[in-house]
XYZ file of C-alpha atoms in Angstrom:
758
model
C 7.460 -0.437 78.069
C 11.108 -0.875 79.039
C 13.339 0.874 76.478
C 16.360 -0.791 74.895
C 18.751 1.472 76.871
C 17.050 0.590 80.155
C 17.079 -3.077 79.170
C 20.892 -3.091 78.794
C 21.617 -0.647 81.630
C 24.689 -1.645 83.660
C 24.062 -2.856 87.166
C 26.467 -4.202 89.778
C 23.714 -4.890 92.251
C 23.048 -8.602 91.922
C 20.619 -8.462 94.837
C 18.006 -7.174 92.402
C 17.622 -10.769 91.286
C 15.342 -11.335 94.261
C 12.787 -8.720 93.134
C 10.022 -11.304 92.725
C 6.856 -12.139 94.614
C 7.675 -14.269 97.622
C 4.997 -16.856 96.821
C 6.475 -17.761 93.393
C 8.274 -21.103 93.288
C 10.520 -20.510 90.288
C 13.065 -17.962 89.074
C 13.632 -17.344 85.371
C 16.787 -15.839 83.858
C 17.410 -14.942 80.229
C 20.768 -15.683 78.634
C 21.433 -13.780 75.451
C 23.527 -14.973 72.544
C 26.551 -13.559 74.390
C 25.734 -15.428 77.636
C 24.212 -12.436 79.448
C 21.823 -13.831 82.066
C 18.820 -11.658 82.873
C 16.362 -12.613 85.623
C 12.629 -12.282 84.947
C 9.460 -13.086 86.812
C 7.411 -16.177 85.913
C 4.271 -14.042 85.768
C 2.572 -13.271 82.491
C 4.413 -10.893 80.168
C 2.886 -7.601 81.184
C 4.205 -8.206 84.731
C 7.672 -9.379 83.682
C 10.560 -7.498 85.329
C 14.033 -7.790 83.771
C 17.167 -7.179 85.832
C 20.633 -6.820 84.274
C 23.412 -9.015 85.647
C 26.057 -8.204 83.025
C 28.557 -5.332 83.107
C 29.312 -5.333 79.351
C 26.431 -4.079 77.253
C 27.423 -0.740 75.635
C 28.974 -2.301 72.522
C 26.308 -5.062 72.290
C 23.465 -2.553 72.040
C 24.950 -0.802 69.023
C 25.798 -4.190 67.449
C 22.171 -5.394 67.692
C 20.853 -2.153 66.205
C 23.157 -2.517 63.215
C 21.935 -6.112 62.476
C 18.170 -5.522 62.836
C 15.973 -5.993 59.753
C 14.003 -2.921 58.664
C 10.792 -4.991 58.608
C 11.175 -6.311 62.162
C 7.707 -6.124 63.705
C 9.184 -4.369 66.715
C 9.426 -1.186 64.635
C 5.614 -1.170 64.089
C 4.438 -1.715 67.669
C 2.526 1.046 69.496
C 2.295 3.284 66.457
C -0.446 4.739 64.318
C 0.128 2.868 61.074
C -0.494 4.007 57.518
C -1.940 1.721 54.834
C 1.559 1.336 53.396
C 2.936 0.194 56.757
C 0.021 -2.209 57.251
C 0.776 -3.643 53.810
C 4.406 -4.101 54.855
C 3.327 -5.980 57.993
C 1.092 -8.318 55.986
C 3.389 -8.890 53.008
C 7.003 -8.073 53.948
C 7.223 -8.873 57.653
C 10.658 -10.205 58.621
C 10.816 -13.833 59.684
C 13.985 -15.346 61.151
C 15.798 -18.020 59.186
C 15.743 -21.628 60.460
C 19.389 -21.144 61.519
C 18.600 -18.053 63.602
C 19.797 -18.413 67.209
C 17.043 -17.353 69.568
C 18.110 -16.188 73.056
C 17.870 -18.831 75.774
C 15.725 -18.542 78.884
C 16.756 -20.455 82.030
C 13.934 -21.449 84.369
C 14.637 -22.474 87.976
C 11.636 -24.425 89.266
C 10.759 -26.871 91.976
C 12.023 -27.202 95.523
C 15.563 -27.974 94.408
C 15.568 -25.036 91.935
C 16.510 -27.156 88.931
C 17.347 -25.160 85.807
C 15.742 -25.638 82.390
C 16.633 -23.854 79.122
C 13.717 -22.493 77.075
C 13.614 -20.291 73.995
C 11.366 -19.246 71.119
C 10.768 -22.222 68.794
C 11.043 -21.722 65.041
C 8.242 -24.262 64.373
C 5.758 -21.980 66.134
C 5.922 -19.701 63.112
C 4.486 -22.523 60.982
C 1.980 -23.741 63.572
C 0.573 -20.227 64.009
C 0.824 -18.337 60.674
C -0.150 -15.061 62.352
C 2.842 -15.222 64.742
C 5.895 -12.979 64.260
C 9.177 -12.755 66.183
C 10.922 -9.456 66.934
C 14.686 -9.539 67.310
C 14.511 -5.874 68.322
C 12.331 -6.554 71.364
C 13.209 -10.261 71.829
C 9.570 -11.366 71.879
C 6.586 -12.652 69.927
C 3.730 -10.626 68.404
C 0.468 -11.282 66.543
C 0.866 -9.807 63.068
C -2.847 -9.118 62.541
C -3.453 -7.630 65.993
C -0.432 -5.301 65.755
C -1.831 -3.983 62.470
C -5.567 -3.832 63.206
C -6.423 -4.321 66.916
C -7.898 -1.160 68.379
C -6.845 0.301 71.696
C -9.035 -0.892 74.536
C -10.247 -3.925 72.566
C -9.452 -6.315 75.430
C -11.939 -7.848 77.831
C -13.952 -5.102 79.567
C -12.149 -2.534 77.361
C -8.777 -3.275 78.953
C -5.606 -2.103 77.242
C -4.057 -4.788 75.083
C -0.786 -6.254 76.343
C 1.411 -9.199 75.297
C 1.406 -10.161 71.603
C -0.121 -6.779 70.662
C 1.374 -3.825 72.539
C 4.149 -5.678 74.393
C 6.408 -8.592 73.382
C 5.427 -12.016 74.644
C 8.459 -13.715 76.296
C 7.070 -16.358 78.658
C 8.072 -19.403 76.578
C 7.017 -21.873 79.258
C 3.344 -21.084 78.589
C 3.734 -20.182 74.921
C 1.497 -22.852 73.317
C -1.279 -22.304 75.830
C -1.164 -18.537 75.336
C -1.050 -18.746 71.528
C -4.052 -21.099 71.387
C -6.027 -18.899 73.766
C -5.159 -15.815 71.722
C -6.813 -17.379 68.647
C -10.138 -17.512 70.496
C -10.194 -13.832 71.475
C -12.793 -11.694 69.754
C -10.408 -8.852 68.893
C -8.052 -11.377 67.212
C -10.912 -12.737 65.072
C -11.881 -9.181 64.155
C -8.266 -8.410 63.235
C -8.095 -11.484 60.978
C -11.308 -10.428 59.281
C -10.037 -6.844 58.856
C -6.784 -8.150 57.376
C -8.664 -10.298 54.875
C -10.870 -7.357 53.945
C -7.813 -5.071 53.618
C -6.113 -7.508 51.206
C -9.302 -7.882 49.133
C -9.614 -4.136 48.749
C -5.951 -3.657 47.852
C -6.112 -6.462 45.263
C -9.435 -5.181 43.830
C -11.347 -8.234 45.112
C -14.210 -6.246 46.600
C -16.898 -7.578 48.881
C -20.535 -6.772 48.195
C -21.552 -3.152 48.717
C -23.743 -4.171 51.632
C -20.884 -5.891 53.438
C -18.399 -3.100 52.697
C -20.787 -0.643 54.310
C -21.357 -2.953 57.252
C -18.264 -4.987 58.093
C -19.812 -6.152 61.345
C -22.652 -7.792 59.426
C -20.203 -9.494 57.053
C -18.175 -10.776 59.986
C -21.332 -12.130 61.615
C -22.270 -13.962 58.408
C -18.813 -15.515 58.297
C -19.012 -16.626 61.940
C -22.591 -17.927 61.608
C -21.756 -20.052 58.568
C -18.646 -21.468 60.210
C -20.510 -22.349 63.418
C -23.575 -23.858 61.748
C -21.557 -26.116 59.395
C -20.865 -28.951 61.915
C -24.496 -28.793 63.078
C -25.749 -29.289 59.512
C -23.317 -32.143 58.859
C -24.363 -34.014 62.021
C -28.101 -33.612 61.311
C -27.714 -34.879 57.735
C -25.625 -37.828 58.973
C -28.209 -38.785 61.612
C -31.127 -38.514 59.195
C -29.468 -40.560 56.457
C -28.540 -43.252 59.004
C -32.025 -43.069 60.600
C -30.559 -42.086 63.968
C -33.036 -40.243 66.173
C -31.880 -36.755 67.138
C -33.610 -35.911 70.376
C -33.366 -37.375 73.853
C -35.035 -37.029 77.225
C -33.920 -33.409 77.658
C -32.516 -31.874 74.506
C -32.393 -28.261 75.647
C -30.309 -26.045 77.886
C -26.609 -25.286 77.907
C -24.497 -27.693 75.873
C -21.021 -28.406 77.232
C -18.286 -30.669 75.934
C -18.273 -32.666 79.177
C -20.393 -35.820 79.328
C -23.692 -35.621 81.161
C -25.624 -38.189 83.195
C -28.859 -37.276 81.400
C -29.501 -38.745 77.960
C -30.126 -35.595 75.935
C -30.086 -37.313 72.543
C -27.762 -38.513 69.814
C -27.506 -35.074 68.218
C -26.081 -33.349 71.291
C -23.782 -36.287 72.057
C -22.393 -36.232 68.512
C -21.812 -32.493 68.855
C -19.824 -33.151 72.034
C -17.828 -35.864 70.297
C -16.968 -33.562 67.410
C -16.212 -30.583 69.650
C -13.452 -32.566 71.373
C -11.510 -32.466 68.120
C -12.756 -29.110 66.855
C -11.511 -26.167 68.914
C -13.660 -23.648 67.054
C -16.866 -25.631 67.668
C -15.948 -26.147 71.318
C -15.509 -22.410 71.853
C -18.786 -21.692 70.059
C -20.779 -24.163 72.173
C -19.269 -23.084 75.494
C -19.074 -19.323 74.983
C -22.054 -18.490 72.781
C -24.825 -17.060 74.930
C -27.912 -17.504 72.744
C -27.214 -18.432 69.118
C -25.962 -22.033 68.962
C -28.216 -23.467 66.190
C -28.831 -26.612 68.286
C -32.446 -26.053 69.343
C -35.306 -28.191 67.962
C -36.387 -25.154 65.915
C -32.969 -24.949 64.244
C -32.965 -28.727 63.689
C -36.339 -28.564 61.943
C -35.192 -25.637 59.807
C -32.144 -27.601 58.627
C -34.226 -30.739 57.982
C -36.815 -28.699 56.030
C -34.090 -27.134 53.898
C -32.546 -30.534 53.140
C -35.963 -31.884 52.137
C -36.532 -28.945 49.786
C -33.152 -29.491 48.131
C -33.812 -33.198 47.454
C -37.405 -32.674 46.313
C -36.442 -29.839 43.961
C -33.704 -31.938 42.358
C -36.143 -34.807 41.701
C -38.904 -32.521 40.408
C -36.482 -30.775 38.036
C -35.361 -34.107 36.547
C -38.968 -35.321 36.152
C -40.013 -32.147 34.346
C -36.931 -32.310 32.112
C -37.829 -35.904 31.140
C -41.324 -34.789 29.983
C -42.555 -38.347 30.564
C -43.179 -40.078 33.890
C -45.247 -42.720 35.644
C -46.808 -42.279 39.071
C -46.537 -45.241 41.482
C -48.868 -45.317 44.476
C -49.636 -47.706 47.313
C -50.984 -47.304 50.820
C -50.353 -48.807 54.239
C -51.204 -48.087 57.863
C -48.363 -46.861 60.091
C -47.846 -47.829 63.723
C -50.221 -45.064 64.853
C -53.007 -46.434 62.631
C -52.819 -43.566 60.131
C -53.343 -44.589 56.503
C -50.245 -43.395 54.632
C -50.215 -43.101 50.832
C -46.734 -43.481 49.343
C -46.322 -41.438 46.144
C -43.373 -42.285 43.872
C -42.455 -41.409 40.291
C -40.702 -43.415 37.587
C -38.826 -41.523 34.876
C -35.679 -41.496 32.741
C -32.894 -39.049 33.532
C -32.153 -37.686 30.060
C -28.653 -36.532 31.044
C -27.391 -40.068 31.642
C -30.321 -42.108 30.188
C -30.814 -43.985 33.450
C -34.136 -45.194 34.819
C -35.126 -43.803 38.230
C -37.908 -44.644 40.656
C -38.005 -41.894 43.280
C -40.022 -41.476 46.459
C -41.741 -38.102 46.852
C -43.844 -38.034 50.027
C -46.122 -39.900 52.410
C -49.602 -38.370 52.380
C -52.151 -39.316 55.073
C -55.694 -40.013 53.919
C -59.084 -40.993 55.291
C -60.833 -41.246 51.914
C -59.955 -44.619 50.362
C -62.365 -44.292 47.431
C -61.111 -44.177 43.870
C -62.147 -40.562 43.389
C -60.690 -39.426 46.711
C -57.339 -41.113 46.096
C -57.113 -39.837 42.513
C -57.656 -36.244 43.690
C -55.056 -36.742 46.416
C -52.476 -38.040 43.911
C -52.954 -35.324 41.283
C -53.173 -32.466 43.810
C -49.945 -33.492 45.515
C -48.080 -33.961 42.234
C -48.991 -30.384 41.341
C -48.055 -29.176 44.834
C -44.593 -30.723 44.447
C -44.163 -28.741 41.221
C -44.454 -31.642 38.755
C -46.100 -30.860 35.422
C -48.882 -33.469 35.251
C -49.366 -32.996 31.502
C -46.346 -35.313 31.122
C -48.066 -38.142 33.050
C -47.861 -41.230 30.826
C -48.293 -44.166 33.203
C -49.955 -45.349 36.410
C -48.685 -48.185 38.586
C -50.961 -49.512 41.350
C -51.965 -52.843 42.829
C -55.006 -54.776 41.629
C -57.441 -53.659 44.345
C -60.829 -52.469 43.099
C -60.320 -48.959 44.506
C -57.118 -48.614 42.479
C -57.640 -50.705 39.334
C -61.441 -50.451 38.939
C -62.446 -49.913 35.328
C -65.095 -47.282 36.110
C -64.604 -46.050 39.696
C -60.984 -46.930 40.341
C -58.123 -44.443 40.718
C -56.777 -45.306 37.280
C -60.143 -44.490 35.672
C -60.441 -41.057 37.328
C -56.822 -40.160 36.530
C -57.306 -41.251 32.934
C -60.294 -38.916 32.575
C -58.001 -35.939 33.206
C -54.920 -37.439 31.529
C -56.003 -39.841 28.739
C -52.392 -40.773 27.893
C -51.705 -42.090 31.420
C -51.850 -45.874 30.874
C -52.540 -48.095 33.864
C -50.228 -51.100 34.328
C -50.776 -53.696 37.015
C -47.494 -54.701 38.665
C -46.118 -57.646 36.667
C -44.320 -59.136 39.653
C -47.537 -59.044 41.661
C -49.488 -60.539 38.747
C -47.019 -63.403 38.538
C -47.233 -63.869 42.298
C -51.039 -64.072 42.135
C -50.881 -66.531 39.249
C -48.679 -68.887 41.273
C -50.757 -68.438 44.435
C -54.036 -69.252 42.681
C -52.523 -72.278 40.951
C -51.434 -73.553 44.371
C -55.103 -73.871 45.319
C -55.081 -77.453 44.048
C -56.469 -79.238 47.126
C -53.417 -81.442 47.801
C -50.991 -78.492 47.552
C -53.257 -76.293 49.665
C -53.453 -78.949 52.398
C -49.680 -79.403 52.323
C -49.106 -75.668 52.795
C -51.615 -75.603 55.644
C -49.825 -78.405 57.483
C -46.437 -76.663 57.088
C -47.881 -73.422 58.476
C -49.398 -75.157 61.517
C -46.146 -76.998 62.211
C -44.280 -73.712 62.215
C -46.723 -72.366 64.841
C -46.433 -75.624 66.819
C -42.662 -75.195 67.198
C -42.924 -71.554 68.291
C -43.229 -72.564 71.954
C -39.806 -72.422 73.684
C -39.802 -75.995 75.036
C -40.818 -77.521 71.694
C -38.427 -75.238 69.826
C -35.539 -76.424 71.993
C -36.290 -80.047 71.004
C -36.166 -79.093 67.305
C -32.950 -77.090 67.808
C -31.343 -80.053 69.546
C -32.321 -82.348 66.661
C -30.777 -79.892 64.184
C -27.517 -79.713 66.177
C -26.996 -83.486 66.330
C -28.020 -84.030 62.708
C -25.353 -85.555 60.477
C -26.615 -83.593 57.482
C -25.072 -80.231 56.613
C -28.053 -78.054 57.583
C -27.855 -74.285 57.169
C -31.350 -73.489 58.471
C -32.043 -73.226 62.190
C -35.806 -72.713 62.287
C -38.982 -72.718 60.197
C -40.138 -69.584 58.377
C -43.639 -68.191 58.388
C -45.362 -68.469 55.008
C -46.922 -65.332 53.508
C -50.388 -65.442 51.965
C -49.775 -62.559 49.555
C -46.175 -63.161 48.474
C -45.699 -66.581 46.954
C -41.897 -66.360 46.982
C -42.041 -66.236 50.790
C -44.165 -69.412 50.755
C -41.558 -71.028 48.545
C -38.839 -70.235 51.085
C -40.931 -71.653 53.933
C -41.451 -74.941 52.021
C -37.774 -75.041 51.050
C -36.695 -74.663 54.685
C -39.230 -77.291 55.760
C -37.832 -79.766 53.222
C -34.274 -79.194 54.454
C -35.342 -79.719 58.085
C -37.738 -82.582 57.304
C -35.756 -85.318 59.106
C -35.093 -83.131 62.155
C -38.794 -82.220 62.369
C -39.796 -85.891 62.252
C -37.321 -86.755 65.043
C -38.514 -83.841 67.198
C -42.168 -84.844 66.739
C -41.354 -88.438 67.638
C -39.709 -87.297 70.882
C -42.573 -84.950 71.778
C -45.029 -87.831 71.286
C -43.556 -89.384 74.469
C -44.330 -86.347 76.656
C -46.777 -86.619 79.541
C -48.734 -83.604 78.314
C -51.612 -85.270 76.477
C -52.610 -82.331 74.238
C -49.067 -81.647 73.059
C -48.192 -85.293 72.495
C -51.434 -85.888 70.577
C -50.765 -82.884 68.314
C -47.218 -84.075 67.681
C -48.475 -87.554 66.811
C -51.061 -86.174 64.382
C -48.477 -83.939 62.688
C -46.040 -86.837 62.371
C -48.644 -89.029 60.700
C -49.572 -86.188 58.319
C -46.043 -85.433 57.107
C -45.264 -89.128 56.582
C -48.226 -89.579 54.273
C -47.134 -90.344 50.651
C -49.463 -87.634 49.361
C -47.808 -84.991 51.581
C -44.275 -85.948 50.489
C -45.168 -85.916 46.774
C -47.059 -82.623 47.070
C -44.208 -80.993 48.954
C -41.804 -81.795 46.110
C -44.303 -80.497 43.526
C -44.631 -77.259 45.494
C -40.854 -76.836 45.556
C -40.697 -77.498 41.822
C -43.127 -74.631 41.191
C -40.132 -72.293 41.623
C -38.850 -73.686 38.332
C -42.212 -73.015 36.719
C -42.119 -69.441 37.984
C -38.626 -68.925 36.567
C -39.782 -70.252 33.200
C -42.780 -67.940 33.211
C -40.518 -64.950 33.800
C -38.650 -65.848 30.615
C -41.508 -66.811 28.311
C -44.874 -68.537 28.477
C -43.868 -70.800 25.573
C -41.162 -72.456 27.679
C -43.652 -73.125 30.448
C -46.080 -74.680 27.971
C -43.243 -76.848 26.670
C -42.529 -77.924 30.251
C -46.209 -78.912 30.563
C -46.026 -80.810 27.280
C -43.261 -83.033 28.697
C -44.940 -83.421 32.081
C -44.405 -87.202 32.184
C -40.618 -86.912 31.880
C -40.358 -83.908 34.209
C -42.467 -85.544 36.907
C -40.200 -88.598 36.987
C -37.451 -86.537 38.657
C -39.905 -85.148 41.194
C -41.251 -88.606 42.031
C -37.763 -90.114 42.479
C -36.753 -87.308 44.883
C -39.937 -87.818 46.902
C -39.377 -91.595 46.979
C -35.893 -91.104 48.478
C -37.387 -89.104 51.339
C -40.100 -91.714 51.902
C -37.577 -94.570 51.948
C -35.654 -92.913 54.814
C -38.756 -93.263 56.998
C -39.859 -96.630 55.639
C -42.888 -95.051 53.977
C -44.302 -96.777 50.914
C -45.779 -94.438 48.324
C -49.213 -95.790 47.469
C -52.395 -94.520 45.860
C -54.858 -92.964 48.336
C -58.157 -94.670 49.011
C -60.574 -94.169 46.076
C -64.308 -93.754 46.676
C -66.947 -94.653 44.161
C -68.596 -91.273 44.608
C -65.854 -88.623 45.016
C -66.702 -84.942 44.689
C -63.747 -83.114 46.323
C -60.891 -85.314 45.077
C -59.849 -86.570 41.643
C -60.304 -90.329 41.093
C -57.698 -91.503 38.620
C -58.238 -95.004 37.289
C -54.695 -96.316 37.629
C -52.703 -98.622 39.872
C -49.362 -96.794 39.367
C -48.653 -94.266 42.171
C -46.389 -92.158 39.928
C -49.043 -91.864 37.244
C -51.721 -91.129 39.836
C -49.892 -88.177 41.408
C -48.797 -86.844 38.023
C -52.398 -86.728 36.785
C -54.056 -85.645 40.032
C -51.528 -83.075 41.316
C -48.753 -82.089 38.908
C -50.689 -81.568 35.661
C -53.645 -79.691 37.277
C -51.149 -77.372 38.948
C -49.368 -76.559 35.657
C -52.637 -76.093 33.757
C -53.931 -73.693 36.390
C -50.655 -71.748 36.378
C -50.609 -71.324 32.592
C -54.259 -70.287 32.557
C -53.677 -67.651 35.241
C -50.650 -66.250 33.414
C -52.547 -65.852 30.164
C -55.466 -64.087 31.801
C -53.397 -61.787 34.029
C -50.830 -60.726 31.417
C -53.342 -60.264 28.590
C -53.849 -56.663 29.752
C -50.115 -55.964 29.391
C -50.171 -57.195 25.795
C -53.138 -54.930 25.005
C -51.285 -51.923 26.454
C -48.216 -52.521 24.294
C -50.279 -53.045 21.151
C -52.257 -49.840 21.749
C -49.038 -47.950 22.432
C -47.713 -48.903 18.998
C -50.932 -48.080 17.170
C -51.493 -44.624 18.650
C -48.363 -43.084 17.103
C -47.960 -42.814 13.351
C -44.287 -43.712 13.042
C -44.389 -46.712 10.700
C -41.848 -45.353 8.225
C -39.552 -44.128 10.996
C -39.803 -47.488 12.729
C -38.814 -49.273 9.504
C -35.699 -47.079 9.272
C -34.905 -47.928 12.866
C -35.220 -51.652 12.105
C -32.735 -51.285 9.241
C -30.261 -49.639 11.603
C -30.894 -52.307 14.225
C -29.803 -55.049 11.820
C -26.425 -53.338 11.427
C -25.752 -53.076 15.151
C -23.300 -55.649 16.497
C -24.620 -55.353 20.067
C -28.390 -55.658 19.884
C -30.330 -53.803 22.623
C -31.649 -56.155 25.301
C -34.320 -53.851 26.699
C -36.009 -50.511 26.151
C -33.253 -48.588 27.963
C -30.565 -50.084 25.712
C -32.716 -49.300 22.677
C -33.197 -45.725 23.889
C -29.435 -45.242 24.249
C -28.811 -46.382 20.675
C -31.716 -44.392 19.178
C -30.804 -40.855 18.100
C -33.596 -38.521 19.214
C -32.903 -36.053 16.386
C -33.236 -38.668 13.618
C -35.748 -41.079 15.181
C -37.704 -38.685 17.407
C -40.927 -40.717 17.330
C -39.253 -44.066 18.007
C -37.129 -42.470 20.711
C -40.242 -41.143 22.458
C -41.894 -44.538 22.135
C -38.927 -46.236 23.808
C -38.948 -43.594 26.549
C -42.633 -44.226 27.289
C -42.107 -47.983 27.160
C -39.223 -47.777 29.640
C -41.194 -45.463 31.906
C -44.187 -47.813 32.189
C -43.688 -49.931 35.332
C -42.923 -53.634 35.141
C -43.075 -53.866 38.907
C -43.842 -51.410 41.695
C -41.344 -52.537 44.290
C -40.046 -49.034 45.079
C -43.172 -48.030 46.993
C -42.992 -51.287 48.946
C -39.465 -50.350 50.029
C -40.720 -46.974 51.234
C -43.008 -48.831 53.642
C -39.937 -50.492 55.147
C -38.419 -47.050 55.702
C -41.700 -45.872 57.229
C -41.552 -48.690 59.790
C -37.966 -47.825 60.691
C -38.657 -44.095 61.058
C -42.069 -44.097 62.745
C -41.549 -46.677 65.474
C -43.460 -47.271 68.686
C -40.983 -44.915 70.388
C -41.663 -42.175 67.821
C -45.333 -42.835 67.057
C -46.383 -39.217 67.679
C -44.014 -37.733 65.115
C -45.682 -35.032 63.022
C -46.481 -35.687 59.369
C -44.206 -32.877 58.244
C -41.186 -34.147 60.174
C -41.914 -37.736 59.102
C -41.701 -36.777 55.429
C -38.547 -34.720 55.928
C -36.769 -37.581 57.674
C -38.045 -40.097 55.111
C -36.663 -38.057 52.207
C -33.187 -37.921 53.748
C -33.230 -41.591 54.743
C -34.587 -42.976 51.457
C -32.573 -40.711 49.138
C -29.166 -41.496 50.605
C -27.598 -41.301 47.143
C -28.590 -37.653 46.670
C -25.658 -35.464 47.666
C -26.501 -32.496 49.874
C -23.739 -29.962 50.479
C -23.535 -27.638 53.460
C -23.486 -24.630 51.130
C -26.783 -25.750 49.562
C -28.431 -26.048 52.982
C -27.101 -22.662 54.103
C -28.333 -21.059 50.882
C -31.789 -22.566 51.484
C -31.774 -21.421 55.118
C -30.816 -17.917 54.040
C -34.097 -17.678 52.083
C -36.165 -18.261 55.211
C -37.283 -15.572 57.634
C -35.512 -15.677 60.989
C -34.305 -13.508 63.853
C -32.136 -10.548 62.892
C -29.147 -12.041 64.741
C -29.325 -15.219 62.649
C -27.770 -13.889 59.442
C -26.514 -16.275 56.749
């Protein structure tokens, strides 16, 4: 290295300015604070040659030495440092003030040799915290590397140069050099050594294992930093149900875009690497360990699944009371999937939860086979089945059978597990059965066939045109398919049909004029059917059944009161139907009455309103009320047995006395549970907990089927059962927070290659 005396050596030979390589296009000169220009080469710092152009430097040299700070980093370069000196570098290193005047560098570049002034920038000290400036050597150094970098730590064991052993002075390429320096392995090691040095000196010791093996500790630090963005992207994709893999999701991963679709996961890594220098370096420079392979993806997904499942299982076991909810469906590959969910109360916040656990494939659909499958998997998940207090299934014989159904076999092992048929489904069945009144059934059949009739593109365009030119404010654009098992869907299909009634009639009338005989004949028959008085009246009755369903959800007494005043209530229905009929010049009359009628009610009356009230409206209401009583009788028995099995009469009387004093009366079992002190009213509190845990409906498992259809599509129909469940857990339980540290901790428990240390 050029000494200070050589640096300021007098020279009258200005020809030395030309001591540069002939192929260089620029000449750089340094002008000190006293305007002393010094020419240097534009090469990197270890090739820089300085040539003195000034004659006055003897006094300046002594003046600079007098003003230098004792903790200037230039005093520590190229020395064997003690721990005290290393501590001085890390804690007391001199930094110039914002007003410090750095020497200027003049660069002559281009064909016309234009000059440009450059100098060390004070802001670099804030941008790069490891950077230090030496006034003694007029250059920049890396604080950590000066203190800890070992000799020969460069690439291929080369001797370290600028920023470590020599001052960096090429300000034109400063930012590029500083950023590149951060990526060097010996710099990372120096940062780690500095952190370890400070921890030891401040008595913040690392583990004994890591103190004995600093290389292992450094590898753990690097592995965790590099795997963090990979974990975050995988969790994001799984929660958003974004498929990870592509056509070729292996091989070297670069930041540049590729013509081959190698999957969303690798593309998202590229996108993130463009704004993450550390990730970019890891992906481009790492030879083997990148954590992006399908094996690493599955390991991360498995760990995330374990975290979610363990959190749910812990809350269920803490509640000491839960209901199992089960239903089954066939996936796109034809595999029968059993969805297992649990319903429980989180005692920490007293909130009701219905949580999905797993999809379990099965080939045994018998009651005994399904019951064994349910109980075995609950135990496998880690749930204590002695706290099973409820069962929620559909009404199929295999599930609800009194002797050979799932509920019967489960109850043999767990007598306190009460079976409850889904109330929403029971109500749906009650409405569906009551709609089997012949006139209503025929009306629904006609609406369904009309929907299929307008599915053909040419016919559909006629209906769409009629909707567009309609003067009415119509929000619907097409007919909906009615569902045989869900009555509410049938209600929506009838509601849409009623709104589009005029447009449908106009479209049918136009299609009747077509040359195609079959189509025109069908359209004519449909038009005659929908303009029949019986169809119009029945359609309005069917729409009004939504009101009956709403009343039934409140109380059966209100529905019976509605039936009691059937004459008054039917008047509104009849008037609405008459308005529709008048638009098409249809007169509402009594259908033809036969002397011997077996399949249709013969009402002896001449009044059309009275006829349809007696033959359609009242039979519908009577059937609905009868179905409700029979289907919900089981629920009443369950609640009565629940009260009689626990001897808490005196405690319940005390609770009633407290209840009278409450200003805000509880509206449901959860509200009652929140206001019931478990220490004072332990029995009543447990009763409310069981009551809240018993299912009113089992909609959660139905929603899991929707997730199943989104995850296991025709493009991913060969997905393994294990991966399907892992993805389903992340997608369904979006609200469960999973931190990167939790995933890394779970990964660290698994066996892996020795190089993959977490």
